[in-house]
Coordinates of C-alpha atoms and ligand atoms in Angstrom, one line a residue:
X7 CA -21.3 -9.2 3.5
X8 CA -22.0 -11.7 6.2
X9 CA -21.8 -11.1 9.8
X10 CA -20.9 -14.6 10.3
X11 CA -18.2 -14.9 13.6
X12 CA -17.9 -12.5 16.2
X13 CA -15.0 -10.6 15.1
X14 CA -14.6 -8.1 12.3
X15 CA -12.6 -5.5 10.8
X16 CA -15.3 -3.0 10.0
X17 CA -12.6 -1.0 7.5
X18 CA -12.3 -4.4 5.2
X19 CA -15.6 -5.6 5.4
X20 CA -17.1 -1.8 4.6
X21 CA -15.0 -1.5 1.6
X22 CA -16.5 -4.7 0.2
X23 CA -19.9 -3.5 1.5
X24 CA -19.0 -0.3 -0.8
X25 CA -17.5 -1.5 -3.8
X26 CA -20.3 -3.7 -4.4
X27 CA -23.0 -0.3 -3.9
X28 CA -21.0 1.7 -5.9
X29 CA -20.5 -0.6 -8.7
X30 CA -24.3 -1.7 -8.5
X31 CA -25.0 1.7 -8.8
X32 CA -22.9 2.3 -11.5
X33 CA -23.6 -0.5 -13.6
X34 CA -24.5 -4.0 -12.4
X35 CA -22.4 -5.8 -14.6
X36 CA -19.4 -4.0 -12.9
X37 CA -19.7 -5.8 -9.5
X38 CA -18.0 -8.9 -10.5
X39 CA -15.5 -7.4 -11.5
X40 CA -15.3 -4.8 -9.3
X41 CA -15.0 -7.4 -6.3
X42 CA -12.9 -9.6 -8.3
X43 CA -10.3 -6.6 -7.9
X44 CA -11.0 -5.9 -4.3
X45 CA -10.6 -9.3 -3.1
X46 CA -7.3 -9.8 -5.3
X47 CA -5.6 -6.6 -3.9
X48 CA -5.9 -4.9 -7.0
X49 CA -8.1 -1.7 -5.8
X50 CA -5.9 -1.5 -2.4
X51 CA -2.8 -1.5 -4.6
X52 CA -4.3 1.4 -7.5
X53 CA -5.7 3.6 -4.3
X54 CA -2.8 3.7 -2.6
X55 CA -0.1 4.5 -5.8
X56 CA -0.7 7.9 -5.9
X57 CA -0.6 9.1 -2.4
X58 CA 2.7 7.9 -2.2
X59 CA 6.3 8.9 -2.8
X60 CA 8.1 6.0 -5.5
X61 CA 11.0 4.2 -3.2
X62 CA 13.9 2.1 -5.1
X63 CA 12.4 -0.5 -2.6
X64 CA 11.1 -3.9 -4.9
X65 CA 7.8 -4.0 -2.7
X66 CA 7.3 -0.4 -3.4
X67 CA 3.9 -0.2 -3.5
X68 CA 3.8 2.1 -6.8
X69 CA 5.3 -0.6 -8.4
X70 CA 2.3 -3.1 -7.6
X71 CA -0.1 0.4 -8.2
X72 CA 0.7 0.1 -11.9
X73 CA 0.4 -3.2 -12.7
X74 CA -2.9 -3.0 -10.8
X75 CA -4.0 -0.1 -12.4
X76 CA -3.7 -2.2 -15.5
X77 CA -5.4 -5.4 -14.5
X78 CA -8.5 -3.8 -13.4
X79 CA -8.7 -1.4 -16.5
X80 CA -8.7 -4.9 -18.7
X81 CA -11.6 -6.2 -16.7
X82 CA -13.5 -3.2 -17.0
X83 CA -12.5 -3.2 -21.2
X84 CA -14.3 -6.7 -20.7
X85 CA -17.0 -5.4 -19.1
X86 CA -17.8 -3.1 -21.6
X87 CA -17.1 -5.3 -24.9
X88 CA -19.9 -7.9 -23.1
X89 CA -21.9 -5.2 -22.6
X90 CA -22.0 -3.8 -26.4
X91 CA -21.9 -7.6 -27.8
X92 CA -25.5 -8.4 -25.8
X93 CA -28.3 -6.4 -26.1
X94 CA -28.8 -4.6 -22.7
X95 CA -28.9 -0.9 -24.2
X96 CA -32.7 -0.8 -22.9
X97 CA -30.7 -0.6 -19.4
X98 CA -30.9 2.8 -17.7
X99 CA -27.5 3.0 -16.3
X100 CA -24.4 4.6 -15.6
X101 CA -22.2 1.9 -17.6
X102 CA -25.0 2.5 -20.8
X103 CA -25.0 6.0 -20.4
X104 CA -21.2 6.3 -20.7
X105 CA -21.0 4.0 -23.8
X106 CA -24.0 6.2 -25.3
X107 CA -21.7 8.8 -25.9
X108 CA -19.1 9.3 -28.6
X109 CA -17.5 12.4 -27.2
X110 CA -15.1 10.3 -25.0
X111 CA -12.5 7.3 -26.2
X112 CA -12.8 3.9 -25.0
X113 CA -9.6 4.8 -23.0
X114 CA -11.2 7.9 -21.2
X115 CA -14.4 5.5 -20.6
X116 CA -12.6 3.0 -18.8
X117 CA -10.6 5.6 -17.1
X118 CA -14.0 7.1 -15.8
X119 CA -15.5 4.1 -14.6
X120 CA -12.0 3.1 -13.0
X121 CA -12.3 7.2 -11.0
X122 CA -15.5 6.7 -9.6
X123 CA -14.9 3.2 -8.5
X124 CA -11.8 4.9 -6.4
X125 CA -13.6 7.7 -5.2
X126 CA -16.4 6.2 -2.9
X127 CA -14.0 3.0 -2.5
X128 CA -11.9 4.1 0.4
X129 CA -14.1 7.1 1.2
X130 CA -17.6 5.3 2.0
X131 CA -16.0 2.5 3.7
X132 CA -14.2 5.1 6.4
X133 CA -17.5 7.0 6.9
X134 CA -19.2 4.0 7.7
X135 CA -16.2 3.1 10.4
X136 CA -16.4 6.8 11.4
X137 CA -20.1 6.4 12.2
X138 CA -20.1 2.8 13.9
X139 CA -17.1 4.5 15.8
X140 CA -18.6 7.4 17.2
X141 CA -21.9 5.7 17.7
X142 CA -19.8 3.1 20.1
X143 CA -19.1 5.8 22.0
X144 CA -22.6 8.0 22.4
X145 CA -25.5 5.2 23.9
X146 CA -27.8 8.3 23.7
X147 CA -26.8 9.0 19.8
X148 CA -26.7 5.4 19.1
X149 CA -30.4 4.6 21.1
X150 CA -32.2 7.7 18.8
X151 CA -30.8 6.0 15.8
X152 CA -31.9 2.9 17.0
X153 CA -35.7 3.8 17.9
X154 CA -35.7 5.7 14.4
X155 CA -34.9 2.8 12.4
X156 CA -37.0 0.4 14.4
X157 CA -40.2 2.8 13.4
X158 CA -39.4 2.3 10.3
X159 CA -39.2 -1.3 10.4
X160 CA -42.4 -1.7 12.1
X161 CA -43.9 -0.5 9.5
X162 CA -42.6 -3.1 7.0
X163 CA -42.9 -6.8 6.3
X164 CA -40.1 -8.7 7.7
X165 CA -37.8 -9.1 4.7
X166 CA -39.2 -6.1 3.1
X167 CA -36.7 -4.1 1.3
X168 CA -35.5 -0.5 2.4
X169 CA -37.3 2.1 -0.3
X170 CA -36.9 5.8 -0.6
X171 CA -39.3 7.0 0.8
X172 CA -37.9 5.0 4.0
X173 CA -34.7 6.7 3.5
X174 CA -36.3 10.2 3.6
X175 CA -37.6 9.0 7.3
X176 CA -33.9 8.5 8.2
X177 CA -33.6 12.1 10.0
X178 CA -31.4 11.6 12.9
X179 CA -28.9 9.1 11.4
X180 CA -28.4 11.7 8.4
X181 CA -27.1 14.2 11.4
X182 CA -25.2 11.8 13.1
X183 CA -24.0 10.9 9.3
X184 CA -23.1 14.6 8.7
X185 CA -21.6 15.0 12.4
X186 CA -19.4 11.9 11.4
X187 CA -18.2 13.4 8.2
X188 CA -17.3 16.9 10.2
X189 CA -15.4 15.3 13.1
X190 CA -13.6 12.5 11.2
X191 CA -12.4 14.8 8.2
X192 CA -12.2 12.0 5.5
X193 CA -11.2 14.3 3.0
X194 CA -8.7 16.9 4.6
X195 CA -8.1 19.4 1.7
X196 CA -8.6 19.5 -2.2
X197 CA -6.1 21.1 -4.2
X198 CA -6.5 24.1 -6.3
X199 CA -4.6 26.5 -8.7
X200 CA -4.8 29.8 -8.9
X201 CA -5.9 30.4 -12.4
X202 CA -5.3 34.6 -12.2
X203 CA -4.2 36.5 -9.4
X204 CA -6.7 36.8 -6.3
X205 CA -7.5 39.0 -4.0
X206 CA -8.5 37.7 -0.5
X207 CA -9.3 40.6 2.4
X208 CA -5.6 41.6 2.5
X209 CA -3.9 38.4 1.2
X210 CA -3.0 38.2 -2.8
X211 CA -2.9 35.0 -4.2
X212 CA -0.3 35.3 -7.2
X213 CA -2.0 33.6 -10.5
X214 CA -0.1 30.0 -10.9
X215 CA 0.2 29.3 -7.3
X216 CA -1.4 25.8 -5.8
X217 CA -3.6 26.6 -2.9
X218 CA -4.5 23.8 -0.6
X219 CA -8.3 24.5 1.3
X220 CA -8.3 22.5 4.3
X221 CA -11.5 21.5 5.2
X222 CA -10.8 20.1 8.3
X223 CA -9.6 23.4 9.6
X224 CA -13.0 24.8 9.1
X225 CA -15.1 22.0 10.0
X226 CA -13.3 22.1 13.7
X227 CA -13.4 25.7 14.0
X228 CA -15.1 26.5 17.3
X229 CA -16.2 30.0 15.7
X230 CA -18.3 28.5 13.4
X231 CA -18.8 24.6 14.9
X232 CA -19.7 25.4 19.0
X233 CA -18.3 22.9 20.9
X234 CA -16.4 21.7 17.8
X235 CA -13.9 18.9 19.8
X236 CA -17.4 17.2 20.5
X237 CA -19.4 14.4 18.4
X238 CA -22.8 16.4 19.2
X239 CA -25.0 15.0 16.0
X240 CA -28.0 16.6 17.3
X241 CA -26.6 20.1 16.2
X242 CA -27.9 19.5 12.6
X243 CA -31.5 19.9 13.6
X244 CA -33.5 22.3 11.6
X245 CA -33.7 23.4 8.0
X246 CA -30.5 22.8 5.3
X247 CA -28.4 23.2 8.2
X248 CA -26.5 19.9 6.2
X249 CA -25.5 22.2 3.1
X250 CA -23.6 25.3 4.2
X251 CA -20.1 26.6 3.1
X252 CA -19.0 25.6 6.8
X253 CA -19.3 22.3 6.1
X254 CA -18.1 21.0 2.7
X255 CA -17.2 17.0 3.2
X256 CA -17.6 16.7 -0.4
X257 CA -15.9 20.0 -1.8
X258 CA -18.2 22.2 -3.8
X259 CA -18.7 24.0 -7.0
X260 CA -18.0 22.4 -10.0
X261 CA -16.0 20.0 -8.3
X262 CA -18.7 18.6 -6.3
X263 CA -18.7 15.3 -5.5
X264 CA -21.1 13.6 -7.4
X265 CA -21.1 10.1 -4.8
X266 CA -22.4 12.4 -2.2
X267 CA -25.8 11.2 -2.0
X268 CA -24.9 7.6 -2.7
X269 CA -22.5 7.3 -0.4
X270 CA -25.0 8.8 2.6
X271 CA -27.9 6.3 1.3
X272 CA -25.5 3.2 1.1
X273 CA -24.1 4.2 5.7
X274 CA -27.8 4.9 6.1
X275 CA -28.6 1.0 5.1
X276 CA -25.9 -0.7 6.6
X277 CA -26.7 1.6 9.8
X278 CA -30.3 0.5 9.6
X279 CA -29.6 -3.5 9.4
X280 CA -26.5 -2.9 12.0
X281 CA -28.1 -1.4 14.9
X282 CA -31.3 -3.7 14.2
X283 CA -29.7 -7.1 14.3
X284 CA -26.7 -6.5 16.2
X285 CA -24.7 -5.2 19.2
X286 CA -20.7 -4.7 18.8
X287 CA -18.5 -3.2 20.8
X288 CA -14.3 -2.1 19.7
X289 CA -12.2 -4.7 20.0
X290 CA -9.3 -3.1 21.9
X291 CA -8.3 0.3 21.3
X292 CA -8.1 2.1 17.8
X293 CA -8.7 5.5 16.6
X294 CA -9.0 7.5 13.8
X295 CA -5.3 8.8 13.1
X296 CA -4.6 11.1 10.3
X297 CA -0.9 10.6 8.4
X298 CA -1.9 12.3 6.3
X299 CA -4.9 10.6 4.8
X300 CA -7.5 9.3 7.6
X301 CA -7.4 5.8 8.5
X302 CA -8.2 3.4 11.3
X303 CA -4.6 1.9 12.2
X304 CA -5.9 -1.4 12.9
X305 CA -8.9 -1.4 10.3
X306 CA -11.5 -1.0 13.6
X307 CA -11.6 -4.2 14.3
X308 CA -15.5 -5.0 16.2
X309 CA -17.2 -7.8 18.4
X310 CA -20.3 -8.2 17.2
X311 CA -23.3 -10.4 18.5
X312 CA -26.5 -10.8 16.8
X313 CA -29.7 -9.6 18.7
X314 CA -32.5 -12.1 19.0
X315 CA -35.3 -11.1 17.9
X316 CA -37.4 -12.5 20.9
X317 CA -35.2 -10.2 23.0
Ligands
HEM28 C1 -18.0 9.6 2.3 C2 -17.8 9.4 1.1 C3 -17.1 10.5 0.1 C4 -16.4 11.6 0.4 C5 -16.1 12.2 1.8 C6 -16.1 12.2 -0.8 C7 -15.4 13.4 -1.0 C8 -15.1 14.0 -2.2 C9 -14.5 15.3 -2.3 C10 -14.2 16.3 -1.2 C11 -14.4 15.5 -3.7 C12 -13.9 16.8 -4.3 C13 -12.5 16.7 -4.8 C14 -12.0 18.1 -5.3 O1 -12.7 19.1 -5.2 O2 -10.9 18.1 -5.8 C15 -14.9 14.4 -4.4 C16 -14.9 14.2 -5.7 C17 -15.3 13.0 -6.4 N1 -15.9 11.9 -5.8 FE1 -16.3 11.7 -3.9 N2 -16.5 11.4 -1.9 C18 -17.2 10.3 -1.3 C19 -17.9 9.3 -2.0 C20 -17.8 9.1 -3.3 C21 -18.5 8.0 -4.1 C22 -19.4 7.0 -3.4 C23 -18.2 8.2 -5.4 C24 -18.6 7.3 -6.6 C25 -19.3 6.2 -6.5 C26 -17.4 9.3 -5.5 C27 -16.8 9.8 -6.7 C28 -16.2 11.0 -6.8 C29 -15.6 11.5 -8.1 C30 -15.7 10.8 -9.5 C31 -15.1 12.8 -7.8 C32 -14.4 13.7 -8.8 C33 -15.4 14.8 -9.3 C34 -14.8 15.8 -10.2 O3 -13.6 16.0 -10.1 O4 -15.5 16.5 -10.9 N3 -17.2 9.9 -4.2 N4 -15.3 13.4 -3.4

């Protein structure tokens, strides 16, 4: 995306950011019609569908969900026929890797690509918000981050591309990563069914009920989070104190999400070229408001000026 202006609503311009990684990621041939979708309305229309309740209304937006469900799942058909027509099977992934397989349908392929899409689509894009939002409000947080990612840019060449081994250096912005995911609560709760009756210390949990963990409710408890109203990143110092089961932002068990790690890589690069090259500040007053999924209500919008590099 480029930073081209002074004002910008990080929200819209993340989710771009995002569905272009996660697409990359997932097979490069995806992107272009990944964005296509994005910048037609088509992923803002499937996303929002199913968290809502239908309405006789004509603009009900499960009307538009459908149709948009549809659209994007004939692109990605596309996508696919190209892909088997020419000969890119020597490429190593995700798209290849799914058409490798005969266990699933064409149907259930599409239908997999179209899931992960959706998953770090709205997801990512709000971490990346939450970060730049908290940052804009901690100069000490936001000045550590800063110094970390300008040692490792003096170690590069100007243009030089970010590697792994760069990312592994990023200690400090992965707790102020993890501290963003705790206070901002992207995910709330997962839902779950009691597949047999379960015994909880003196709760029973009748087989066939739906049971609704709310992560939020742990990730802001003070017993286990001290100081847990506060954005305090530097509380994730020291060894795996990132994976715990007091801190699940991206569920567990089987259910796992499987973005996790690309979806902490892609807010560690945009953090690293943000706080390099630019300053910003919140454009008037928004906040992360939860009704009941997370959002910003006016997308965060952001001043931003580039730094010069003589300065
Ligand atoms: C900050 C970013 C993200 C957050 C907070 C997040 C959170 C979660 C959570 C909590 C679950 C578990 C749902 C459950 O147990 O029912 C999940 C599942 C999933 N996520 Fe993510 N996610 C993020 C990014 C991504 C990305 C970038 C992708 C893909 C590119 C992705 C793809 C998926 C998929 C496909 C599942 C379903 C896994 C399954 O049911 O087996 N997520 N995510």
């Amino acid at each position: 995306m480029a930073w081209q202006g002074r004002q910008h609503h990080l929200l819209r311009g993340g989710k771009k950011v995002c569905i272009q990684c996660d697409s990359e990621a997932g097979a490069g041939a995806v992107t272009r019609g990944a964005c296509h979708c994005h910048d037609t309305g088509g992923l803002p229309h499937l996303h929002e569908g199913p968290h809502l309740f239908p309405s006789p209304h004509p603009r009900d937006p499960i009307r538009q969900s459908c149709p948009a469900r549809e659209r994007i799942s004939s692109t990605v058909k596309g996508i696919i026929e190209e892909r088997r027509k020419a000969d890119c099977c020597k490429k190593d992934d995700f798209l290849n890797v799914l058409l490798s397989t005969d266990e699933l349908s064409d149907e259930e392929k599409v239908s997999f690509v179209l899931d992960s899409l959706l998953g770090g689509y709205e997801t990512t894009s709000l971490m990346i918000s939450m970060v730049v939002y908290f940052l804009g409000q901690s100069a000490q947080d936001l000045d550590l981050v800063k110094r970390e990612h300008q040692g490792i840019r003096s170690t590069k060449a100007k243009e030089e591309c970010l590697s792994s081994e760069d990312y592994k250096k990023m200690e400090y912005t992965q707790h102020v990563i993890n501290e963003a995911l705790r206070c901002g609560n992207i995910v709330k709760f997962v839902h779950r069914k009691a597949l047999k009756d379960v015994r909880y210390k003196e709760y029973l949990i009748p087989s066939g009920w739906k049971v609704l963990p709310v992560f939020s409710a742990v990730h802001l408890n003070p017993s286990l989070h001290g100081n847990a109203q506060q954005f305090q990143p530097c509380r994730w110092e020291g060894p795996s104190q990132g994976t715990s089961k007091k801190f699940t932002p991206f569920g567990g068990g089987t259910r796992l999400c499987p973005g996790s790690e690309l979806a902490k890589v892609e807010a560690a690069f945009f953090l690293h070229h943000l706080v390099l090259n630019f300053r910003w500040k919140i454009d008037g007053d928004d906040i992360p408001m939860a009704y009941p999924y997370v959002e910003f209500p006016r997308g965060l919008p952001i001043e931003i000026e580039p730094i010069c590099s003589e300065s």
